Coordinates of C-alpha atoms in Angstrom, one line a residue:
M230 CA -45.2 36.0 -46.9
L231 CA -43.4 32.7 -46.6
R232 CA -43.7 31.0 -42.8
R233 CA -40.3 30.3 -41.0
V234 CA -40.0 26.5 -41.1
A235 CA -39.6 25.0 -37.6
A236 CA -36.8 23.2 -36.5
I237 CA -37.5 19.8 -34.8
T238 CA -38.1 20.1 -31.1
Q239 CA -36.8 17.1 -28.3
G240 CA -40.1 16.6 -27.7
E241 CA -41.1 15.2 -31.3
F242 CA -37.9 13.7 -31.6
L243 CA -38.4 11.5 -28.6
Q244 CA -42.3 10.8 -30.2
A245 CA -40.5 9.6 -32.9
L246 CA -37.7 7.7 -31.7
Q247 CA -40.1 5.7 -29.7
T248 CA -42.1 4.8 -32.4
S249 CA -39.1 3.4 -34.2
R250 CA -38.4 1.2 -30.9
P251 CA -37.5 -2.6 -31.7
P252 CA -40.0 -5.0 -30.4
N253 CA -37.5 -6.4 -27.6
G254 CA -37.0 -2.9 -26.4
W255 CA -34.1 -0.7 -26.5
A256 CA -30.6 -1.6 -25.4
K257 CA -27.8 0.4 -23.3
K258 CA -26.3 1.6 -26.6
I259 CA -27.2 2.7 -30.1
A260 CA -25.3 3.8 -33.2
V261 CA -25.8 6.6 -35.9
A262 CA -24.8 6.3 -39.4
N263 CA -23.1 9.3 -39.7
S264 CA -22.5 10.2 -43.5
G265 CA -21.5 13.9 -42.6
G266 CA -24.6 14.9 -44.3
P267 CA -27.9 17.7 -42.8
D268 CA -29.7 14.1 -42.2
S269 CA -27.1 12.3 -40.4
T270 CA -25.8 15.5 -38.7
C271 CA -29.3 16.5 -37.4
L272 CA -30.2 12.8 -36.2
L273 CA -26.9 12.8 -34.0
F274 CA -26.8 15.6 -32.7
L275 CA -30.6 14.6 -32.0
M276 CA -29.8 11.8 -30.5
D277 CA -27.2 12.9 -28.8
K278 CA -29.2 15.8 -26.5
L279 CA -32.3 13.6 -26.1
L280 CA -29.8 10.8 -24.3
S281 CA -27.8 13.3 -22.5
D282 CA -30.9 15.0 -20.9
P283 CA -31.2 14.0 -17.3
E284 CA -35.0 14.2 -17.1
V285 CA -35.0 11.7 -19.9
S286 CA -31.7 9.5 -19.1
G287 CA -33.0 6.3 -17.5
K288 CA -36.1 6.2 -19.0
G289 CA -36.5 3.1 -21.0
L290 CA -34.1 4.8 -23.7
P291 CA -30.4 4.1 -24.5
M292 CA -28.2 5.5 -22.3
T293 CA -25.5 6.1 -25.0
T294 CA -24.9 6.8 -28.8
L295 CA -22.1 5.9 -30.9
S296 CA -21.4 7.7 -34.2
L297 CA -20.4 5.2 -37.4
T298 CA -19.4 6.2 -40.3
V299 CA -18.2 4.7 -43.7
N300 CA -15.5 6.2 -46.1
H301 CA -16.0 4.7 -49.1
G302 CA -13.1 6.3 -50.6
L303 CA -14.8 7.2 -54.4
Q304 CA -14.5 10.9 -55.1
E305 CA -11.3 13.6 -53.9
S306 CA -13.7 14.7 -50.8
S307 CA -13.8 11.6 -49.3
N308 CA -11.6 12.0 -46.4
T309 CA -12.2 15.2 -46.2
M310 CA -16.3 14.0 -45.1
A311 CA -15.3 11.3 -43.1
M312 CA -12.6 13.7 -40.7
Q313 CA -16.0 16.2 -40.5
C314 CA -17.9 12.8 -39.3
E315 CA -15.7 12.5 -36.6
R316 CA -15.5 16.6 -35.5
N317 CA -19.0 16.4 -35.4
A318 CA -19.3 13.6 -32.9
K319 CA -16.2 14.6 -31.2
S320 CA -17.9 18.4 -30.6
L321 CA -21.0 16.5 -28.9
R322 CA -18.7 13.9 -26.5
V323 CA -19.8 11.3 -29.1
D324 CA -17.6 8.0 -29.5
H325 CA -17.0 7.7 -32.9
L326 CA -15.9 5.0 -35.0
T327 CA -14.6 5.7 -38.9
S328 CA -14.1 2.5 -41.6
T329 CA -12.3 3.2 -44.9
I330 CA -13.4 0.4 -47.5
P331 CA -11.0 -1.8 -48.6
W332 CA -11.7 -1.8 -52.0
G333 CA -10.2 -5.5 -54.0
E334 CA -10.4 -7.0 -50.5
T335 CA -12.1 -9.8 -50.0
P336 CA -15.4 -9.9 -49.5
F337 CA -15.1 -6.3 -51.2
P338 CA -14.8 -6.0 -55.4
S339 CA -12.2 -3.7 -56.7
R340 CA -12.9 -0.2 -56.6
P341 CA -15.7 0.2 -58.9
V342 CA -16.4 2.4 -62.0
E343 CA -19.7 4.9 -62.5
S344 CA -22.0 2.4 -64.1
S345 CA -25.0 0.8 -63.8
A346 CA -24.0 -1.5 -60.8
F347 CA -21.5 1.5 -59.0
E348 CA -24.8 2.5 -56.7
G349 CA -25.6 -1.4 -55.3
L350 CA -21.4 -1.9 -54.7
A351 CA -21.3 0.8 -52.9
R352 CA -24.2 0.6 -50.8
D353 CA -23.7 -2.9 -50.2
A354 CA -19.4 -2.2 -49.1
R355 CA -21.1 0.6 -46.5
Y356 CA -23.5 -2.0 -44.8
H357 CA -21.2 -4.6 -44.3
L358 CA -19.0 -2.6 -42.8
L359 CA -21.9 -0.5 -40.5
F360 CA -22.6 -4.2 -39.8
D361 CA -19.6 -5.6 -38.6
A362 CA -18.7 -2.3 -37.0
M363 CA -22.2 -2.8 -34.7
T364 CA -20.5 -6.2 -34.2
R365 CA -17.3 -5.0 -33.0
M366 CA -18.8 -2.7 -30.8
D367 CA -21.6 -4.7 -29.4
V368 CA -24.6 -2.2 -30.4
N369 CA -27.8 -4.5 -31.9
T370 CA -29.8 -1.0 -33.5
L371 CA -28.5 1.3 -36.1
A372 CA -30.2 4.7 -36.3
F373 CA -30.0 6.0 -39.9
G374 CA -31.3 9.4 -41.0
H375 CA -33.8 9.1 -44.4
H376 CA -36.5 11.4 -44.2
A377 CA -39.9 12.1 -45.0
D378 CA -38.8 13.2 -48.7
D379 CA -36.8 9.9 -48.8
Q380 CA -39.7 8.3 -47.7
V381 CA -41.5 9.6 -50.9
E382 CA -38.3 8.9 -53.2
T383 CA -38.8 5.0 -51.8
A384 CA -42.0 5.0 -52.8
L385 CA -42.0 6.0 -56.3
M386 CA -38.8 4.2 -57.0
R387 CA -40.9 1.0 -56.1
L388 CA -43.6 2.0 -57.7
A389 CA -41.7 2.6 -61.1
R390 CA -40.8 -1.8 -60.6
G391 CA -43.7 -2.3 -60.5
T392 CA -44.0 -2.9 -56.3
S393 CA -47.7 -4.1 -55.0
E394 CA -49.5 -1.9 -52.4
I395 CA -47.6 -2.9 -49.6
G396 CA -44.3 -2.4 -50.9
A397 CA -45.3 1.5 -52.1
G398 CA -45.6 2.0 -48.3
G399 CA -42.1 3.4 -48.6
M400 CA -39.4 2.4 -45.2
R401 CA -40.4 1.0 -42.1
P402 CA -39.4 3.0 -38.8
C403 CA -37.5 0.2 -37.8
R404 CA -36.9 -3.4 -39.1
R405 CA -35.0 -6.9 -38.5
W406 CA -31.5 -6.1 -40.3
G407 CA -32.1 -10.0 -41.5
M408 CA -29.8 -12.3 -43.3
G409 CA -28.4 -10.3 -46.0
M410 CA -28.9 -10.3 -49.7
S411 CA -26.5 -13.1 -51.1
N412 CA -26.6 -16.8 -50.2
L413 CA -22.9 -16.9 -49.7
E414 CA -21.4 -16.6 -46.3
G415 CA -19.0 -14.1 -45.9
G416 CA -20.0 -12.4 -49.0
L417 CA -20.2 -8.8 -49.4
A418 CA -24.1 -8.8 -48.4
W419 CA -24.2 -11.4 -45.9
A420 CA -25.3 -11.0 -42.3
G421 CA -26.1 -14.5 -41.3
Y422 CA -27.6 -14.9 -38.1
E423 CA -25.8 -11.9 -36.2
G424 CA -28.5 -10.3 -38.6
M425 CA -31.3 -11.9 -37.2
R426 CA -30.3 -9.5 -33.5
R427 CA -30.1 -6.7 -35.0
W428 CA -32.3 -3.9 -35.9
I429 CA -32.5 -0.7 -38.4
I430 CA -34.4 2.5 -37.4
R431 CA -35.3 5.3 -38.7
P432 CA -36.6 7.7 -36.1
M433 CA -36.5 10.8 -38.9
L434 CA -39.3 9.8 -41.4
S435 CA -42.0 11.7 -40.1
F436 CA -39.7 14.9 -40.7
S437 CA -39.8 17.2 -43.7
K438 CA -35.9 17.6 -45.4
D439 CA -36.7 21.3 -44.6
R440 CA -37.1 20.8 -41.0
I441 CA -34.1 18.8 -40.8
L442 CA -32.2 21.7 -42.3
A443 CA -34.0 24.5 -39.4
T444 CA -32.5 22.1 -36.8
C445 CA -29.0 22.0 -38.5
E446 CA -29.2 26.0 -38.8
E447 CA -30.9 26.6 -35.6
N448 CA -28.2 24.9 -33.8
K449 CA -25.2 25.8 -36.2
L450 CA -23.9 22.0 -36.9
E451 CA -21.9 21.5 -39.6
Y452 CA -22.3 19.5 -42.6
V453 CA -21.0 18.3 -46.0
V454 CA -22.8 17.5 -48.5
D455 CA -22.0 14.0 -50.9
P456 CA -22.2 14.9 -54.6
T457 CA -22.6 11.6 -55.3
N458 CA -24.7 10.0 -52.6
F459 CA -23.4 6.6 -53.8
Q460 CA -25.5 7.4 -56.9
P461 CA -24.1 7.6 -60.9
D462 CA -25.3 10.7 -62.7
V463 CA -27.9 8.6 -64.6
T464 CA -30.1 6.4 -61.9
L465 CA -33.6 6.1 -61.3
R466 CA -33.6 8.0 -57.8
N467 CA -32.4 11.2 -59.8
A468 CA -34.8 11.0 -62.6
I469 CA -37.4 10.8 -59.8
R470 CA -36.1 13.4 -57.8
H471 CA -35.9 15.9 -60.6
T472 CA -39.3 14.5 -61.7
L473 CA -40.1 15.7 -58.1
A474 CA -38.4 18.9 -58.2
A475 CA -40.2 19.8 -61.5
A476 CA -43.7 18.9 -60.4
E477 CA -43.1 21.2 -57.2
A478 CA -41.5 24.2 -59.4
D479 CA -44.7 24.0 -61.6
S480 CA -47.0 23.9 -58.5
N481 CA -45.6 26.7 -56.6
G482 CA -45.1 28.6 -59.6
T483 CA -41.8 29.2 -60.2
P484 CA -39.2 28.3 -63.1
L485 CA -38.1 24.6 -64.0
P486 CA -34.9 23.2 -62.4
P487 CA -32.5 22.3 -64.7
R488 CA -31.0 19.2 -64.9
P489 CA -27.2 18.0 -63.8
E490 CA -25.3 19.0 -66.3
G491 CA -24.0 16.4 -68.4
E492 CA -27.0 13.8 -67.6
S493 CA -29.3 12.3 -69.7
L494 CA -32.0 9.8 -69.0
S495 CA -31.3 6.3 -70.8
G496 CA -34.7 4.6 -72.4
E497 CA -35.0 2.5 -69.4
V498 CA -35.2 4.5 -66.7
H499 CA -37.2 7.0 -68.7
A500 CA -39.9 4.1 -68.9
Q501 CA -39.9 3.4 -65.3
V502 CA -40.4 6.7 -64.8
E503 CA -43.4 7.1 -67.0
K504 CA -44.8 3.5 -65.2
M505 CA -44.3 5.1 -62.1
K506 CA -46.7 7.8 -63.0
V507 CA -49.2 5.1 -64.0
A508 CA -48.7 3.5 -61.0
A509 CA -49.1 5.9 -59.0
E510 CA -52.7 7.1 -60.1
Q511 CA -54.3 3.8 -60.1
L512 CA -53.4 3.4 -56.3
K513 CA -56.6 4.2 -54.6
E514 CA -55.6 4.1 -50.9
A515 CA -53.9 7.2 -51.4
H516 CA -54.1 9.8 -53.8
Y517 CA -50.6 10.0 -55.4
D518 CA -50.5 13.2 -57.6
I519 CA -47.3 14.3 -58.5
S520 CA -48.2 17.8 -60.3
G521 CA -49.3 18.2 -56.4
G522 CA -45.9 19.2 -54.5
A523 CA -44.0 17.3 -52.2
A524 CA -46.5 18.6 -49.3
Q525 CA -49.4 16.1 -50.7
L526 CA -46.6 13.2 -52.1
R527 CA -45.6 13.0 -48.2
G528 CA -49.0 13.1 -47.0
A529 CA -49.9 10.0 -49.5
V530 CA -47.2 8.2 -48.5
R531 CA -48.3 8.2 -45.0
E532 CA -51.6 6.8 -45.6
L533 CA -50.0 4.1 -47.5
T534 CA -47.5 3.5 -45.1
A535 CA -50.4 3.6 -42.3
R536 CA -52.1 0.9 -44.5
V537 CA -49.7 -1.6 -44.8
S538 CA -49.2 -1.4 -40.5
D539 CA -53.0 -2.3 -40.5
I540 CA -52.3 -5.4 -43.4
N541 CA -49.6 -6.6 -41.1
A542 CA -51.5 -6.0 -38.0
E543 CA -54.5 -8.2 -39.6
V544 CA -52.1 -10.6 -40.8
D545 CA -50.6 -11.3 -37.4
R546 CA -54.5 -11.8 -36.1
H547 CA -54.6 -14.3 -39.0
L548 CA -51.5 -16.4 -38.2
K549 CA -52.2 -16.4 -34.2
R550 CA -55.7 -17.7 -35.0
R551 CA -55.5 -19.9 -37.6
T552 CA -51.9 -21.3 -37.8
I553 CA -52.3 -25.3 -37.1
P554 CA -49.2 -26.6 -35.2
S555 CA -47.3 -28.8 -37.6
P556 CA -43.2 -30.0 -37.8
V557 CA -40.6 -27.3 -36.9
G558 CA -40.0 -25.2 -40.0
T559 CA -43.2 -26.3 -41.5
F560 CA -46.7 -23.9 -41.9
L561 CA -50.0 -25.2 -41.7
L562 CA -53.0 -23.5 -42.6
A563 CA -56.7 -24.9 -42.1
A564 CA -58.2 -24.4 -45.0
Q565 CA -62.0 -24.3 -44.4
D566 CA -60.8 -21.3 -41.8
L567 CA -59.2 -19.4 -45.2
A568 CA -62.7 -18.1 -46.6
A569 CA -63.0 -15.7 -44.0
I570 CA -60.1 -13.7 -45.8
E571 CA -61.4 -11.4 -48.2
D572 CA -59.1 -9.1 -48.7
P573 CA -56.6 -9.8 -51.6
T574 CA -53.8 -8.0 -50.5
V575 CA -54.2 -9.4 -47.1
R576 CA -54.2 -12.6 -48.9
A577 CA -51.0 -11.6 -50.6
A578 CA -49.4 -10.6 -47.6
I579 CA -50.3 -13.6 -45.7
V580 CA -48.7 -15.5 -48.6
L581 CA -45.6 -13.4 -48.0
R582 CA -44.7 -14.0 -44.6
I583 CA -45.2 -17.5 -44.8
L584 CA -42.4 -17.7 -47.7
R585 CA -40.3 -15.7 -45.7
Y586 CA -40.6 -18.2 -42.6
V587 CA -40.0 -21.6 -44.3
S588 CA -37.5 -20.5 -47.4
F589 CA -34.1 -21.5 -47.4
H590 CA -33.2 -18.2 -48.7
P591 CA -31.3 -15.5 -46.4
W592 CA -34.5 -14.6 -43.8
G593 CA -35.2 -10.7 -45.5
S594 CA -34.3 -10.9 -49.2
V595 CA -36.9 -10.3 -51.8
R596 CA -35.5 -14.2 -52.9
A597 CA -36.8 -15.6 -49.9
E598 CA -40.7 -13.7 -50.7
G599 CA -40.7 -15.0 -54.1
N600 CA -38.9 -12.0 -55.7
R601 CA -42.6 -10.6 -54.5
R602 CA -43.9 -11.5 -58.3
S603 CA -47.1 -10.5 -58.5
Q604 CA -48.1 -13.5 -61.0
R605 CA -46.0 -16.0 -58.6
L606 CA -47.8 -14.8 -55.7
Q607 CA -51.5 -15.3 -57.0
Q608 CA -50.5 -18.8 -57.8
I609 CA -50.2 -19.5 -54.8
V610 CA -53.3 -17.1 -53.4
D611 CA -55.5 -19.4 -55.8
L612 CA -54.0 -22.7 -55.0
V613 CA -55.0 -21.9 -50.9
W614 CA -58.1 -20.0 -51.2
A615 CA -59.9 -22.8 -54.0
P616 CA -63.2 -24.0 -52.7
D617 CA -62.7 -27.2 -53.0
P618 CA -59.3 -28.4 -52.9
L619 CA -59.6 -32.3 -52.7
H620 CA -60.7 -31.8 -56.4
L621 CA -58.1 -29.6 -57.9
E622 CA -55.8 -31.2 -60.7
S623 CA -52.4 -30.6 -58.8
R624 CA -52.2 -30.1 -55.0
H625 CA -48.6 -29.3 -55.1
L626 CA -46.7 -26.0 -56.1
V627 CA -43.5 -24.5 -55.7
A628 CA -43.8 -20.9 -57.0
G629 CA -40.9 -19.1 -55.6
S630 CA -38.6 -19.0 -52.6
G631 CA -37.7 -22.8 -52.5
V632 CA -41.1 -23.3 -50.6
L633 CA -43.4 -26.4 -51.9
W634 CA -47.2 -25.7 -51.0
R635 CA -49.2 -28.8 -50.8
L636 CA -52.4 -30.2 -49.4
A637 CA -52.5 -31.7 -45.7
I638 CA -55.1 -34.1 -44.2
F639 CA -54.6 -33.5 -40.3
R640 CA -56.5 -34.8 -36.9
Q641 CA -55.1 -33.8 -33.5
E642 CA -54.5 -36.8 -31.0
E643 CA -56.1 -37.0 -27.6
D644 CA -52.4 -36.0 -26.1
G645 CA -52.6 -32.9 -28.6
R646 CA -50.5 -34.3 -31.0
M647 CA -51.0 -33.4 -34.8
V648 CA -50.8 -36.5 -37.3
L649 CA -50.6 -35.4 -41.0
R650 CA -51.9 -37.0 -44.3
L651 CA -50.1 -35.9 -47.5
P652 CA -52.0 -36.5 -50.4
D653 CA -50.5 -37.3 -53.9
K654 CA -50.8 -34.3 -55.9
S655 CA -54.2 -35.8 -58.3
A656 CA -54.7 -38.8 -56.1
A657 CA -58.7 -39.1 -55.2
H658 CA -58.2 -39.1 -51.4
T659 CA -61.0 -39.0 -48.9
V660 CA -61.2 -36.6 -45.4
K661 CA -62.2 -39.3 -42.8
P662 CA -64.1 -38.3 -39.6
G663 CA -61.9 -35.9 -37.0
E664 CA -60.0 -34.9 -40.0
R665 CA -59.9 -31.6 -41.5
L666 CA -57.9 -30.2 -44.2
G667 CA -55.0 -27.9 -44.8
W668 CA -52.3 -26.5 -46.6
L669 CA -48.7 -27.1 -45.7
A670 CA -45.6 -25.1 -46.6
S671 CA -42.3 -26.5 -46.5
R672 CA -39.1 -26.5 -47.6
Q673 CA -39.0 -27.8 -51.2
P674 CA -36.7 -31.1 -51.0
P675 CA -33.3 -30.6 -53.4
P676 CA -33.5 -32.1 -56.6
K677 CA -31.3 -35.5 -56.5
K678 CA -27.7 -34.7 -57.3
S679 CA -28.1 -31.5 -58.5
S680 CA -24.6 -28.8 -58.1
Q681 CA -27.6 -26.9 -56.6
W682 CA -27.0 -28.5 -53.3
A683 CA -23.4 -29.7 -53.7
T684 CA -21.9 -26.3 -52.8
A685 CA -20.3 -25.2 -49.3
R686 CA -22.4 -25.5 -46.2
R687 CA -23.7 -22.4 -45.3
Q688 CA -25.1 -22.1 -49.1
N689 CA -28.1 -23.6 -48.5
A690 CA -26.4 -26.8 -48.5
L691 CA -27.8 -30.4 -47.3
D692 CA -24.7 -32.5 -48.2
E693 CA -23.4 -34.0 -45.7
V694 CA -20.6 -32.4 -44.8
D695 CA -17.9 -32.9 -42.4
L696 CA -17.5 -30.3 -39.3
S697 CA -13.9 -32.5 -37.4
D698 CA -11.5 -30.3 -38.3
E699 CA -13.5 -26.8 -37.6
L700 CA -14.4 -28.6 -34.3
L701 CA -11.4 -29.5 -33.1
R702 CA -10.2 -25.5 -34.0
A703 CA -13.0 -24.9 -31.9
Q704 CA -12.1 -26.9 -28.8
K705 CA -8.3 -25.6 -28.3
A706 CA -10.0 -21.9 -28.7
A707 CA -11.7 -22.8 -25.6
M708 CA -9.0 -24.5 -23.6
G709 CA -7.9 -20.7 -23.5
G710 CA -10.7 -19.5 -21.8
G711 CA -13.4 -17.3 -22.8
A712 CA -13.8 -18.5 -26.2
K713 CA -17.6 -18.2 -27.4
P714 CA -19.4 -21.7 -28.4
F715 CA -19.3 -23.0 -31.8
Q716 CA -21.6 -22.1 -34.3
V717 CA -23.2 -23.3 -37.6
L718 CA -25.9 -22.2 -39.5
F719 CA -27.7 -24.9 -41.7
D720 CA -29.5 -24.3 -44.7
N721 CA -30.5 -20.1 -43.2
R722 CA -32.9 -22.3 -41.4
F723 CA -31.8 -23.7 -38.1
L724 CA -28.2 -22.6 -35.6
L725 CA -26.6 -25.0 -34.3
R726 CA -24.5 -24.4 -31.0
F727 CA -21.3 -26.3 -30.1
D728 CA -20.7 -26.0 -26.7
M729 CA -17.1 -27.0 -26.9
D730 CA -16.3 -27.1 -22.5
K731 CA -18.8 -29.7 -22.9
M732 CA -17.8 -31.8 -25.6
P733 CA -17.4 -35.5 -24.2
A734 CA -13.5 -36.1 -23.7
T735 CA -14.6 -39.9 -25.7
L736 CA -15.6 -37.9 -28.9
A737 CA -12.6 -34.9 -28.4
T738 CA -10.0 -37.8 -28.0
S739 CA -10.7 -39.9 -31.1
L740 CA -11.4 -36.6 -33.4
A741 CA -8.0 -35.2 -32.1
M742 CA -6.5 -39.1 -33.0
G743 CA -8.4 -39.0 -36.3
R744 CA -9.7 -42.0 -35.5
S745 CA -14.0 -41.0 -36.4
K746 CA -15.6 -37.3 -37.5
I747 CA -18.4 -35.5 -36.5
V748 CA -20.6 -34.7 -39.9
L749 CA -23.9 -32.8 -40.2
G750 CA -26.4 -33.9 -42.6
A751 CA -30.4 -33.2 -43.1
V752 CA -33.3 -35.8 -42.3
T753 CA -36.3 -36.3 -42.6
N754 CA -39.1 -35.4 -45.3
W755 CA -38.7 -31.8 -43.9
Q756 CA -34.8 -31.6 -44.4
W757 CA -33.9 -31.2 -40.7
P758 CA -30.0 -31.3 -39.3
H759 CA -28.9 -34.5 -37.9
V760 CA -25.4 -34.3 -36.3
E761 CA -23.7 -37.7 -36.2
W762 CA -19.9 -39.5 -34.8
V763 CA -18.8 -41.6 -37.4
R764 CA -16.5 -44.3 -37.3
G765 CA -15.8 -46.4 -40.1
N766 CA -17.3 -46.6 -43.4
H767 CA -20.5 -48.6 -41.7
K768 CA -23.9 -48.1 -40.5
E769 CA -23.3 -49.3 -37.3
G770 CA -20.5 -46.9 -36.9
R771 CA -22.8 -43.9 -36.7
T772 CA -23.9 -42.8 -33.7
T773 CA -26.5 -39.6 -33.1
L774 CA -25.2 -37.2 -30.7
A775 CA -28.2 -34.3 -32.2
F776 CA -31.4 -33.8 -34.4
V777 CA -34.9 -32.5 -34.0
N778 CA -37.2 -34.1 -31.8
D779 CA -40.7 -32.6 -32.8
P780 CA -43.9 -34.2 -31.2
N781 CA -45.8 -32.9 -34.4
V782 CA -44.3 -35.2 -36.4
N783 CA -46.0 -39.3 -37.8
S784 CA -43.8 -41.5 -36.4
T785 CA -42.8 -42.4 -39.9
N786 CA -41.1 -39.2 -40.8
A787 CA -39.7 -39.0 -37.7
Q788 CA -35.9 -40.3 -37.2
E789 CA -35.8 -43.0 -35.6
A790 CA -32.8 -41.9 -33.1
S791 CA -32.2 -41.3 -29.6
I792 CA -29.0 -40.0 -28.1
D793 CA -26.3 -41.7 -25.7
P794 CA -26.3 -39.9 -22.2
Q795 CA -23.0 -39.9 -22.0
L796 CA -22.8 -38.4 -25.5
D797 CA -25.7 -35.6 -25.4
G798 CA -25.8 -31.7 -24.0
W799 CA -23.3 -30.0 -25.6
I800 CA -25.1 -29.5 -29.1
T801 CA -28.2 -27.2 -29.4
I802 CA -30.5 -26.9 -32.2
E803 CA -32.6 -23.9 -32.9
W804 CA -35.3 -22.4 -35.2
I805 CA -34.6 -19.6 -36.0
R806 CA -36.7 -17.5 -39.0
A807 CA -39.3 -15.2 -37.7
S808 CA -43.0 -15.3 -38.6
D809 CA -43.3 -11.8 -37.4
A810 CA -44.0 -8.5 -39.9
T811 CA -40.1 -7.0 -38.9

């Protein structure tokens, strides 16, 4: 006799929601990505029911729910699905916003056809509009309805693509949105600095699909099913779904489900599925057995997710204990302290965390983590954990992410300031009394006169750029009242804020009359931002307006700069890349 599947209770959902809480706590509003399907419909219902409960309201949870829908317009039923989303939200008295993808308008490409790029383009477009809606509605947390079965598919897909143990742990209940996947500001996959202040949560990851359907049925929730779900007929995810369904049927002794009509696996997808099966069998930390059915796979992914959580916590502890103060935007580890870290997975996780922190690629993108290529990560691990660093043939390494690793000799002065010496790649060096060896990760210096760096500002350009026109426009807007400070994201590492209300009149008048300009460039070995007021073409006509003043910098590396008090106080510079696990 089959046991009836139980609906999700409010107590269970409350516990799951709190597990996905952002590190800085809940804001007053939370948004739900509402596609109209059973997962997001169930999530929206549970969220609204919980937050509307007087016994829960006001106890540290969000106060209101917002429903966000994106109409992709890629099939005849798109409008019907979007209207269903709106009806569901209205029936719950939840505020709702539908955004329609304007295919062919910048930054959106032309309407995609079903191809290998179809799924990625549709996903990027949807996320772009969801992020835009969050920004316009002043919401910093977006909840998705991904569930335990999605978690299994994601883990297996990552295994098929050759991920590490860390990647096979699946999706996290809470993560920072990040800067996006594109270095091109304003591009489809760009979020920039705002992405560092916004969060994606997935409170349904502990619930199976059948419990979500049971919740919809018990509460008579209407939903629609997107037959494509932004996926073409032949994708790795669909192939994995069929593999899992076949395994589940075999384990239950039920007939094998047929493949969708007209679907056939390409050689590449078939090879990835086979790779997934081999990788799953090799993972010792969790007993992946595809033939064991969905329940066993959910348990395996939960074990791996818990293992990843433990690894992240251990990395946090090591970095807190072993990080040495160093120049802003760099990361210094004491070499002698590293031998105590023996777990190779933890070593690789430490390297990944530092790469993401130091890199100039968008925070959260795979490029900021060396594309997670195991061979490159191992190169860095072998260097940093070398038993005798002074006798290495080469003590410099760039192995992805635009991060330079090099041996450093440091000592701490009586005033607490760290003094660094950076040995050449292979020249002989000795460690003097009071000095220690360490490994310094810093932004890779750009190649000279390379087109890679001569691109537009905010594409990681370090070439000097003229800000004058943008500042004049910002000042004009500020005169109308209520304008926010003008912001510049420099090299995906620093945020510069210009408070136009405090801009000295001397500068404003000079710029407006075209007698001078304000420029932004990079200085020091660490490629720090440096703002100058330029009058004429002579060096004497350049006055520093803002720079990074860091006590953990040798005097030979620090820019010899000071700011005239009459020109100071309207520009701030902030390092914005996070080193935590989020």
